[in-house]
PDB file of C-alpha atoms and ligand atoms in Angstrom:
ATOM      1  CA  MET A   1      28.633  -5.209  14.432  1.00 57.00           C
ATOM      2  CA  ASP A   2      28.396  -9.111  14.233  1.00 73.00           C
ATOM      3  CA  LYS A   3      26.018 -10.915  11.838  1.00 87.00           C
ATOM      4  CA  SER A   4      26.303 -14.062  14.133  1.00 86.00           C
ATOM      5  CA  LEU A   5      24.392 -12.360  16.801  1.00 91.00           C
ATOM      6  CA  ARG A   6      21.223 -13.314  14.600  1.00 96.00           C
ATOM      7  CA  LYS A   7      19.902 -16.793  13.616  1.00 96.00           C
ATOM      8  CA  PRO A   8      18.693 -16.662  10.152  1.00 97.00           C
ATOM      9  CA  VAL A   9      15.143 -17.268   9.627  1.00 98.00           C
ATOM     10  CA  ILE A  10      13.984 -19.125   6.423  1.00 98.00           C
ATOM     11  CA  ALA A  11      10.138 -18.755   6.119  1.00 98.00           C
ATOM     12  CA  GLY A  12       7.883 -20.174   3.510  1.00 98.00           C
ATOM     13  CA  ASN A  13       4.805 -18.295   2.402  1.00 98.00           C
ATOM     14  CA  TRP A  14       2.315 -20.782   0.772  1.00 98.00           C
ATOM     15  CA  LYS A  15      -0.289 -18.042   0.052  1.00 98.00           C
ATOM     16  CA  MET A  16      -3.642 -19.834  -1.048  1.00 98.00           C
ATOM     17  CA  ASN A  17      -2.067 -23.091  -2.131  1.00 98.00           C
ATOM     18  CA  ASN A  18      -2.317 -26.580  -0.857  1.00 98.00           C
ATOM     19  CA  THR A  19      -5.104 -28.793   0.626  1.00 98.00           C
ATOM     20  CA  PRO A  20      -4.459 -30.258   3.898  1.00 98.00           C
ATOM     21  CA  GLU A  21      -3.583 -33.727   1.982  1.00 98.00           C
ATOM     22  CA  GLN A  22      -1.207 -31.782  -0.039  1.00 98.00           C
ATOM     23  CA  THR A  23       0.057 -29.941   3.011  1.00 98.00           C
ATOM     24  CA  ALA A  24       0.710 -33.496   4.777  1.00 98.00           C
ATOM     25  CA  ALA A  25       2.597 -34.622   1.712  1.00 98.00           C
ATOM     26  CA  LEU A  26       4.842 -31.779   0.981  1.00 98.00           C
ATOM     27  CA  ILE A  27       5.799 -31.149   4.783  1.00 98.00           C
ATOM     28  CA  SER A  28       6.745 -35.149   4.830  1.00 98.00           C
ATOM     29  CA  GLU A  29       8.959 -34.545   1.814  1.00 98.00           C
ATOM     30  CA  MET A  30      10.694 -31.404   3.157  1.00 98.00           C
ATOM     31  CA  LYS A  31      11.206 -32.905   6.777  1.00 98.00           C
ATOM     32  CA  PRO A  32      14.326 -34.893   6.032  1.00 98.00           C
ATOM     33  CA  LEU A  33      15.614 -32.307   3.678  1.00 98.00           C
ATOM     34  CA  VAL A  34      15.858 -29.467   6.151  1.00 98.00           C
ATOM     35  CA  ALA A  35      16.526 -31.745   9.309  1.00 97.00           C
ATOM     36  CA  GLY A  36      19.554 -30.451  11.178  1.00 96.00           C
ATOM     37  CA  ALA A  37      19.504 -26.997   9.414  1.00 97.00           C
ATOM     38  CA  ASP A  38      21.196 -24.491  11.635  1.00 94.00           C
ATOM     39  CA  CYS A  39      18.595 -21.908  11.079  1.00 96.00           C
ATOM     40  CA  GLU A  40      14.867 -21.224  11.859  1.00 98.00           C
ATOM     41  CA  VAL A  41      12.583 -22.985   9.391  1.00 98.00           C
ATOM     42  CA  VAL A  42       9.133 -21.950   9.365  1.00 98.00           C
ATOM     43  CA  LEU A  43       6.120 -22.647   6.883  1.00 98.00           C
ATOM     44  CA  CYS A  44       3.139 -20.143   6.810  1.00 99.00           C
ATOM     45  CA  VAL A  45       0.212 -21.942   5.551  1.00 99.00           C
ATOM     46  CA  PRO A  46      -3.471 -21.523   4.955  1.00 98.00           C
ATOM     47  CA  TYR A  47      -5.901 -21.645   7.906  1.00 98.00           C
ATOM     48  CA  ILE A  48      -7.596 -24.784   6.699  1.00 98.00           C
ATOM     49  CA  ASP A  49      -4.040 -26.451   6.410  1.00 98.00           C
ATOM     50  CA  ILE A  50      -2.962 -25.382   9.983  1.00 98.00           C
ATOM     51  CA  TYR A  51      -3.692 -28.746  11.656  1.00 98.00           C
ATOM     52  CA  ALA A  52      -2.321 -30.832   8.789  1.00 98.00           C
ATOM     53  CA  ALA A  53       0.887 -28.894   8.865  1.00 98.00           C
ATOM     54  CA  LEU A  54       1.289 -29.172  12.764  1.00 98.00           C
ATOM     55  CA  SER A  55       0.659 -32.938  12.578  1.00 98.00           C
ATOM     56  CA  ALA A  56       2.970 -33.636   9.911  1.00 98.00           C
ATOM     57  CA  ALA A  57       5.977 -31.206  11.215  1.00 98.00           C
ATOM     58  CA  GLU A  58       5.817 -32.649  14.654  1.00 98.00           C
ATOM     59  CA  GLY A  59       9.148 -33.957  15.951  1.00 97.00           C
ATOM     60  CA  SER A  60      10.772 -32.048  13.116  1.00 98.00           C
ATOM     61  CA  ASN A  61      12.831 -28.709  13.269  1.00 98.00           C
ATOM     62  CA  ILE A  62       9.708 -27.045  10.903  1.00 98.00           C
ATOM     63  CA  LYS A  63       7.655 -24.535  12.660  1.00 98.00           C
ATOM     64  CA  ILE A  64       4.273 -23.603  11.326  1.00 98.00           C
ATOM     65  CA  GLY A  65       2.775 -20.162  10.966  1.00 98.00           C
ATOM     66  CA  ALA A  66      -0.375 -18.598   9.622  1.00 98.00           C
ATOM     67  CA  GLU A  67      -0.683 -16.000   6.900  1.00 98.00           C
ATOM     68  CA  ASN A  68      -2.755 -13.353   8.828  1.00 98.00           C
ATOM     69  CA  CYS A  69      -4.631 -12.837  12.021  1.00 98.00           C
ATOM     70  CA  HIS A  70      -7.317 -10.470  13.251  1.00 98.00           C
ATOM     71  CA  TRP A  71      -6.826  -7.693  15.773  1.00 98.00           C
ATOM     72  CA  ALA A  72      -9.692  -8.518  18.078  1.00 98.00           C
ATOM     73  CA  GLU A  73      -9.849 -11.299  20.453  1.00 97.00           C
ATOM     74  CA  LYS A  74     -13.029 -12.674  19.370  1.00 97.00           C
ATOM     75  CA  GLY A  75     -16.597 -11.336  18.371  1.00 98.00           C
ATOM     76  CA  ALA A  76     -18.707 -10.652  15.214  1.00 98.00           C
ATOM     77  CA  PHE A  77     -15.972 -10.779  12.352  1.00 98.00           C
ATOM     78  CA  THR A  78     -17.195 -13.429   9.915  1.00 98.00           C
ATOM     79  CA  GLY A  79     -14.537 -15.034   8.229  1.00 97.00           C
ATOM     80  CA  GLU A  80     -11.763 -14.034  10.432  1.00 98.00           C
ATOM     81  CA  VAL A  81      -9.345 -15.923  12.986  1.00 98.00           C
ATOM     82  CA  SER A  82      -7.988 -14.172  16.131  1.00 98.00           C
ATOM     83  CA  ALA A  83      -4.297 -14.457  17.542  1.00 98.00           C
ATOM     84  CA  GLN A  84      -5.722 -16.252  20.294  1.00 98.00           C
ATOM     85  CA  MET A  85      -7.275 -18.960  18.087  1.00 98.00           C
ATOM     86  CA  LEU A  86      -3.938 -19.440  16.682  1.00 98.00           C
ATOM     87  CA  LYS A  87      -2.084 -19.766  19.808  1.00 98.00           C
ATOM     88  CA  ALA A  88      -4.578 -22.193  21.045  1.00 98.00           C
ATOM     89  CA  ALA A  89      -4.048 -24.372  18.011  1.00 98.00           C
ATOM     90  CA  GLY A  90      -0.452 -24.482  18.739  1.00 98.00           C
ATOM     91  CA  VAL A  91       0.670 -22.154  15.846  1.00 98.00           C
ATOM     92  CA  PRO A  92       3.925 -20.197  16.942  1.00 98.00           C
ATOM     93  CA  TYR A  93       4.200 -17.812  14.151  1.00 98.00           C
ATOM     94  CA  VAL A  94       2.059 -15.367  11.981  1.00 99.00           C
ATOM     95  CA  ILE A  95       2.656 -13.225   8.999  1.00 99.00           C
ATOM     96  CA  ILE A  96       1.205  -9.753   9.102  1.00 98.00           C
ATOM     97  CA  GLY A  97       0.901  -6.799   6.721  1.00 98.00           C
ATOM     98  CA  HIS A  98       1.931  -8.982   3.615  1.00 98.00           C
ATOM     99  CA  SER A  99       1.674  -6.593   0.671  1.00 97.00           C
ATOM    100  CA  GLU A 100      -1.086  -9.025  -0.913  1.00 97.00           C
ATOM    101  CA  ARG A 101      -3.115  -8.034   2.038  1.00 98.00           C
ATOM    102  CA  ARG A 102      -2.503  -4.453   1.622  1.00 97.00           C
ATOM    103  CA  GLN A 103      -3.005  -4.491  -2.105  1.00 96.00           C
ATOM    104  CA  TYR A 104      -6.177  -6.843  -2.169  1.00 97.00           C
ATOM    105  CA  PHE A 105      -7.892  -6.584   1.065  1.00 97.00           C
ATOM    106  CA  GLY A 106      -7.467  -3.115   2.306  1.00 97.00           C
ATOM    107  CA  GLU A 107      -4.937  -3.719   4.660  1.00 98.00           C
ATOM    108  CA  THR A 108      -3.531  -0.163   6.125  1.00 98.00           C
ATOM    109  CA  ASP A 109      -0.521   0.649   8.253  1.00 98.00           C
ATOM    110  CA  GLU A 110      -3.094   1.200  11.041  1.00 98.00           C
ATOM    111  CA  THR A 111      -4.517  -2.148  10.644  1.00 98.00           C
ATOM    112  CA  VAL A 112      -1.287  -3.941  10.386  1.00 98.00           C
ATOM    113  CA  ARG A 113      -0.403  -1.929  13.907  1.00 98.00           C
ATOM    114  CA  ASP A 114      -3.540  -3.456  15.333  1.00 98.00           C
ATOM    115  CA  ARG A 115      -2.817  -6.784  14.217  1.00 98.00           C
ATOM    116  CA  VAL A 116       0.720  -6.933  15.358  1.00 98.00           C
ATOM    117  CA  ARG A 117      -0.377  -5.812  18.826  1.00 98.00           C
ATOM    118  CA  ALA A 118      -2.945  -8.689  19.139  1.00 98.00           C
ATOM    119  CA  ALA A 119      -0.426 -11.310  18.018  1.00 98.00           C
ATOM    120  CA  LEU A 120       2.093 -10.065  20.588  1.00 98.00           C
ATOM    121  CA  ASN A 121      -0.487 -10.006  23.212  1.00 98.00           C
ATOM    122  CA  ALA A 122      -1.544 -13.594  22.310  1.00 98.00           C
ATOM    123  CA  GLY A 123       2.313 -14.749  22.397  1.00 98.00           C
ATOM    124  CA  LEU A 124       2.766 -15.152  18.758  1.00 98.00           C
ATOM    125  CA  LYS A 125       6.028 -14.650  16.865  1.00 98.00           C
ATOM    126  CA  VAL A 126       5.212 -12.136  14.367  1.00 98.00           C
ATOM    127  CA  ILE A 127       6.876 -11.977  10.618  1.00 99.00           C
ATOM    128  CA  LEU A 128       5.823  -8.246   9.870  1.00 98.00           C
ATOM    129  CA  CYS A 129       6.005  -7.620   5.934  1.00 98.00           C
ATOM    130  CA  VAL A 130       6.974  -3.936   4.611  1.00 98.00           C
ATOM    131  CA  GLY A 131       8.082  -2.804   1.223  1.00 98.00           C
ATOM    132  CA  GLU A 132       7.568  -0.450  -1.585  1.00 98.00           C
ATOM    133  CA  ILE A 133       5.572  -0.672  -4.883  1.00 96.00           C
ATOM    134  CA  LEU A 134       7.550   0.001  -8.155  1.00 95.00           C
ATOM    135  CA  GLY A 135       6.158   3.624  -8.617  1.00 96.00           C
ATOM    136  CA  GLU A 136       7.619   4.507  -5.162  1.00 97.00           C
ATOM    137  CA  ARG A 137      10.949   3.216  -6.012  1.00 96.00           C
ATOM    138  CA  GLU A 138      11.224   5.072  -9.213  1.00 95.00           C
ATOM    139  CA  LEU A 139      10.090   8.315  -7.221  1.00 97.00           C
ATOM    140  CA  GLY A 140      13.094   7.558  -5.044  1.00 97.00           C
ATOM    141  CA  ILE A 141      11.035   7.292  -1.802  1.00 98.00           C
ATOM    142  CA  THR A 142      11.847   3.705  -0.952  1.00 98.00           C
ATOM    143  CA  ALA A 143      13.453   4.584   2.381  1.00 98.00           C
ATOM    144  CA  GLU A 144      10.405   6.944   3.511  1.00 98.00           C
ATOM    145  CA  VAL A 145       7.839   4.299   2.480  1.00 98.00           C
ATOM    146  CA  VAL A 146       9.408   1.609   4.405  1.00 98.00           C
ATOM    147  CA  ARG A 147      10.256   3.559   7.379  1.00 98.00           C
ATOM    148  CA  LYS A 148       6.633   4.625   7.693  1.00 98.00           C
ATOM    149  CA  GLN A 149       5.170   1.269   7.619  1.00 98.00           C
ATOM    150  CA  THR A 150       7.856   0.047   9.896  1.00 98.00           C
ATOM    151  CA  LYS A 151       7.234   3.065  12.403  1.00 98.00           C
ATOM    152  CA  VAL A 152       3.314   2.797  12.373  1.00 98.00           C
ATOM    153  CA  ALA A 153       3.560  -1.162  12.563  1.00 98.00           C
ATOM    154  CA  LEU A 154       5.886  -1.009  15.666  1.00 98.00           C
ATOM    155  CA  SER A 155       4.239   2.023  17.614  1.00 96.00           C
ATOM    156  CA  GLY A 156       3.290   0.530  20.884  1.00 89.00           C
ATOM    157  CA  VAL A 157       5.786  -2.348  20.716  1.00 98.00           C
ATOM    158  CA  THR A 158       8.183  -2.372  23.770  1.00 98.00           C
ATOM    159  CA  GLU A 159      11.917  -3.132  23.310  1.00 98.00           C
ATOM    160  CA  ASN A 160      11.312  -6.496  25.182  1.00 98.00           C
ATOM    161  CA  GLU A 161       8.694  -7.410  22.660  1.00 98.00           C
ATOM    162  CA  LEU A 162      11.190  -6.978  19.694  1.00 98.00           C
ATOM    163  CA  SER A 163      12.530 -10.505  20.344  1.00 97.00           C
ATOM    164  CA  ASN A 164       9.069 -11.712  19.122  1.00 98.00           C
ATOM    165  CA  ILE A 165       9.221  -9.730  15.995  1.00 98.00           C
ATOM    166  CA  ILE A 166      11.096 -10.192  12.724  1.00 98.00           C
ATOM    167  CA  ILE A 167      10.823  -7.978   9.728  1.00 98.00           C
ATOM    168  CA  ALA A 168      10.443  -9.089   6.162  1.00 98.00           C
ATOM    169  CA  TYR A 169      11.553  -6.410   3.543  1.00 98.00           C
ATOM    170  CA  GLU A 170       9.526  -7.480   0.241  1.00 98.00           C
ATOM    171  CA  PRO A 171       9.736  -4.915  -2.571  1.00 97.00           C
ATOM    172  CA  VAL A 172       6.471  -5.408  -3.774  1.00 96.00           C
ATOM    173  CA  TRP A 173       7.531  -5.374  -7.670  1.00 95.00           C
ATOM    174  CA  ALA A 174       9.590  -8.280  -6.922  1.00 94.00           C
ATOM    175  CA  ILE A 175       6.832 -10.512  -5.374  1.00 93.00           C
ATOM    176  CA  GLY A 176       5.938 -13.256  -7.672  1.00 86.00           C
ATOM    177  CA  THR A 177       7.328 -11.536 -10.648  1.00 89.00           C
ATOM    178  CA  GLY A 178      10.806 -13.235 -10.900  1.00 84.00           C
ATOM    179  CA  LEU A 179      12.318 -10.037 -10.688  1.00 86.00           C
ATOM    180  CA  THR A 180      14.607  -9.813  -7.529  1.00 89.00           C
ATOM    181  CA  ALA A 181      16.179  -6.988  -5.975  1.00 92.00           C
ATOM    182  CA  THR A 182      19.869  -7.346  -6.506  1.00 96.00           C
ATOM    183  CA  PRO A 183      21.711  -8.028  -3.142  1.00 97.00           C
ATOM    184  CA  GLU A 184      22.983  -4.576  -2.778  1.00 97.00           C
ATOM    185  CA  GLN A 185      19.508  -3.260  -3.259  1.00 97.00           C
ATOM    186  CA  ALA A 186      18.112  -5.771  -0.722  1.00 98.00           C
ATOM    187  CA  ASN A 187      20.817  -5.085   1.760  1.00 98.00           C
ATOM    188  CA  GLU A 188      20.278  -1.339   1.645  1.00 98.00           C
ATOM    189  CA  VAL A 189      16.878  -1.311   2.527  1.00 98.00           C
ATOM    190  CA  CYS A 190      17.329  -3.966   5.134  1.00 98.00           C
ATOM    191  CA  LYS A 191      19.946  -1.536   6.732  1.00 98.00           C
ATOM    192  CA  ILE A 192      17.578   1.279   6.472  1.00 98.00           C
ATOM    193  CA  ILE A 193      15.260  -0.939   8.633  1.00 98.00           C
ATOM    194  CA  ARG A 194      17.980  -1.820  11.059  1.00 98.00           C
ATOM    195  CA  ASP A 195      19.073   1.601  11.457  1.00 98.00           C
ATOM    196  CA  LEU A 196      15.327   2.717  12.315  1.00 98.00           C
ATOM    197  CA  ILE A 197      15.254  -0.028  14.939  1.00 98.00           C
ATOM    198  CA  ALA A 198      18.519   1.505  16.620  1.00 98.00           C
ATOM    199  CA  GLU A 199      16.829   4.937  16.386  1.00 98.00           C
ATOM    200  CA  LEU A 200      13.543   3.806  17.901  1.00 98.00           C
ATOM    201  CA  TYR A 201      14.952   1.383  20.664  1.00 98.00           C
ATOM    202  CA  SER A 202      18.814   0.889  20.835  1.00 98.00           C
ATOM    203  CA  LYS A 203      21.794  -0.296  18.743  1.00 97.00           C
ATOM    204  CA  GLU A 204      22.025  -3.657  20.838  1.00 96.00           C
ATOM    205  CA  SER A 205      18.412  -4.308  19.828  1.00 97.00           C
ATOM    206  CA  ALA A 206      19.017  -3.625  16.415  1.00 97.00           C
ATOM    207  CA  ASP A 207      22.033  -5.609  16.034  1.00 97.00           C
ATOM    208  CA  ARG A 208      20.095  -8.736  17.273  1.00 97.00           C
ATOM    209  CA  PHE A 209      17.110  -7.880  15.255  1.00 98.00           C
ATOM    210  CA  VAL A 210      16.296 -10.468  12.420  1.00 98.00           C
ATOM    211  CA  ILE A 211      15.483  -8.740   8.915  1.00 98.00           C
ATOM    212  CA  GLN A 212      14.536 -11.082   5.988  1.00 98.00           C
ATOM    213  CA  TYR A 213      14.153 -10.426   2.294  1.00 98.00           C
ATOM    214  CA  GLY A 214      11.426 -11.650   0.350  1.00 97.00           C
ATOM    215  CA  GLY A 215      10.541 -11.189  -3.549  1.00 96.00           C
ATOM    216  CA  SER A 216      11.242 -13.935  -5.758  1.00 95.00           C
ATOM    217  CA  MET A 217      14.022 -15.645  -3.764  1.00 97.00           C
ATOM    218  CA  ASN A 218      15.062 -19.059  -5.082  1.00 96.00           C
ATOM    219  CA  ASP A 219      17.599 -21.707  -4.897  1.00 96.00           C
ATOM    220  CA  SER A 220      19.872 -19.840  -7.311  1.00 96.00           C
ATOM    221  CA  ASN A 221      19.884 -16.309  -5.928  1.00 97.00           C
ATOM    222  CA  ALA A 222      19.307 -17.066  -2.205  1.00 98.00           C
ATOM    223  CA  ALA A 223      23.115 -17.719  -1.379  1.00 97.00           C
ATOM    224  CA  ASP A 224      24.046 -14.029  -2.732  1.00 97.00           C
ATOM    225  CA  LEU A 225      21.211 -12.394  -0.849  1.00 97.00           C
ATOM    226  CA  LEU A 226      21.772 -14.111   2.360  1.00 97.00           C
ATOM    227  CA  LYS A 227      25.417 -13.155   2.609  1.00 96.00           C
ATOM    228  CA  GLN A 228      24.690  -9.527   2.841  1.00 97.00           C
ATOM    229  CA  TYR A 229      25.411  -8.177   6.170  1.00 97.00           C
ATOM    230  CA  ASP A 230      21.886  -6.963   7.203  1.00 98.00           C
ATOM    231  CA  VAL A 231      19.834  -9.683   5.443  1.00 98.00           C
ATOM    232  CA  ASP A 232      19.101 -12.430   7.943  1.00 97.00           C
ATOM    233  CA  GLY A 233      16.787 -14.791   6.259  1.00 97.00           C
ATOM    234  CA  GLY A 234      13.957 -14.885   3.831  1.00 98.00           C
ATOM    235  CA  LEU A 235      10.352 -15.089   3.092  1.00 98.00           C
ATOM    236  CA  ILE A 236       9.577 -17.272   0.046  1.00 98.00           C
ATOM    237  CA  GLY A 237       6.437 -17.667  -1.714  1.00 98.00           C
ATOM    238  CA  GLY A 238       6.651 -19.540  -4.870  1.00 97.00           C
ATOM    239  CA  ALA A 239       9.830 -21.664  -4.090  1.00 98.00           C
ATOM    240  CA  SER A 240       8.383 -22.754  -0.569  1.00 98.00           C
ATOM    241  CA  LEU A 241       5.868 -24.782  -2.784  1.00 98.00           C
ATOM    242  CA  LYS A 242       8.857 -27.277  -3.805  1.00 98.00           C
ATOM    243  CA  ALA A 243      10.686 -29.536  -1.328  1.00 98.00           C
ATOM    244  CA  ASP A 244      13.856 -29.449  -3.038  1.00 98.00           C
ATOM    245  CA  LYS A 245      14.001 -25.592  -3.647  1.00 98.00           C
ATOM    246  CA  PHE A 246      12.962 -24.905  -0.278  1.00 98.00           C
ATOM    247  CA  ALA A 247      15.605 -26.998   1.176  1.00 98.00           C
ATOM    248  CA  ALA A 248      18.187 -25.457  -0.885  1.00 98.00           C
ATOM    249  CA  ILE A 249      17.253 -21.919   0.285  1.00 98.00           C
ATOM    250  CA  VAL A 250      17.742 -23.293   3.815  1.00 98.00           C
ATOM    251  CA  LYS A 251      20.961 -24.835   3.275  1.00 97.00           C
ATOM    252  CA  ALA A 252      22.147 -21.565   1.663  1.00 96.00           C
ATOM    253  CA  ALA A 253      21.122 -20.034   4.964  1.00 95.00           C
ATOM    254  CA  CYS A 254      22.942 -22.195   7.361  1.00 86.00           C
TER     255      CYS A 254
HETATM  256  P1  PGA B 301       7.507 -14.806  -3.905  1.00 88.54           P
HETATM  257  O1  PGA B 301       6.749 -14.416  -2.897  1.00 88.54           O
HETATM  258  O2  PGA B 301       8.628 -15.672  -3.371  1.00 88.54           O
HETATM  259  O3  PGA B 301       6.778 -15.806  -4.688  1.00 88.54           O
HETATM  260  O4  PGA B 301       8.130 -13.809  -4.724  1.00 88.54           O
HETATM  261  C1  PGA B 301       7.221 -13.922  -1.806  1.00 88.54           C
HETATM  262  C2  PGA B 301       6.260 -13.334  -0.817  1.00 88.54           C
HETATM  263  O5  PGA B 301       5.160 -12.985  -1.122  1.00 88.54           O
HETATM  264  O6  PGA B 301       6.451 -13.483   0.465  1.00 88.54           O
END
């Protein structure tokens, strides 16, 4: 049991915010603030901002990610972007299965699984999101929901491929609401996920597996959340749109 086996990953999820011009300005502001951080720093941005983000982040420790990808390599899927296209554009990371995709765009555990497969095949690193809605927490079925989402998404993923996946535990009731899970609640579910990785693969892989917390993480609650044994980083929405706040979270992780 050694938390230091895992390098924390702090990832911003910009959602549908920022034009290419705003992207370049925000990343230029962030670069010096996160330079030299002893953790992985990622910013996931809208497709239209990817080139601006890659160019603004060049030569820095900031890695760029997309917020989704399609499961097919190419074809008649108007409005979609494939994992191969992202890879070819030079994007290393992609978020898959975010609760807003599940809630508003018909994403299911099965389409999440197919997108994870496509992203891994293309050589991308996946930030896989799982998490319960408020009603599920109140019913006491959080563990069941999170275990099922994780199990389906990982079906077909080999143990070797696990090094290209991280999981973000994001309780849906905490996203964008200002309500944060307590450090204990966050750790409890991150541990459930780690135990599942041990069950599906091995204890060694589980000990190395990075699990983030996401849901109203900010500069004042990050340190307490990130101190938890099973919390290895954060997926940050709102607070990743402000350079100083995001940098403060990065500092709390390193
Ligand atoms: P939030 O979003 O930090 O604004 O709650 C987190 C997320 O949706 O990944």
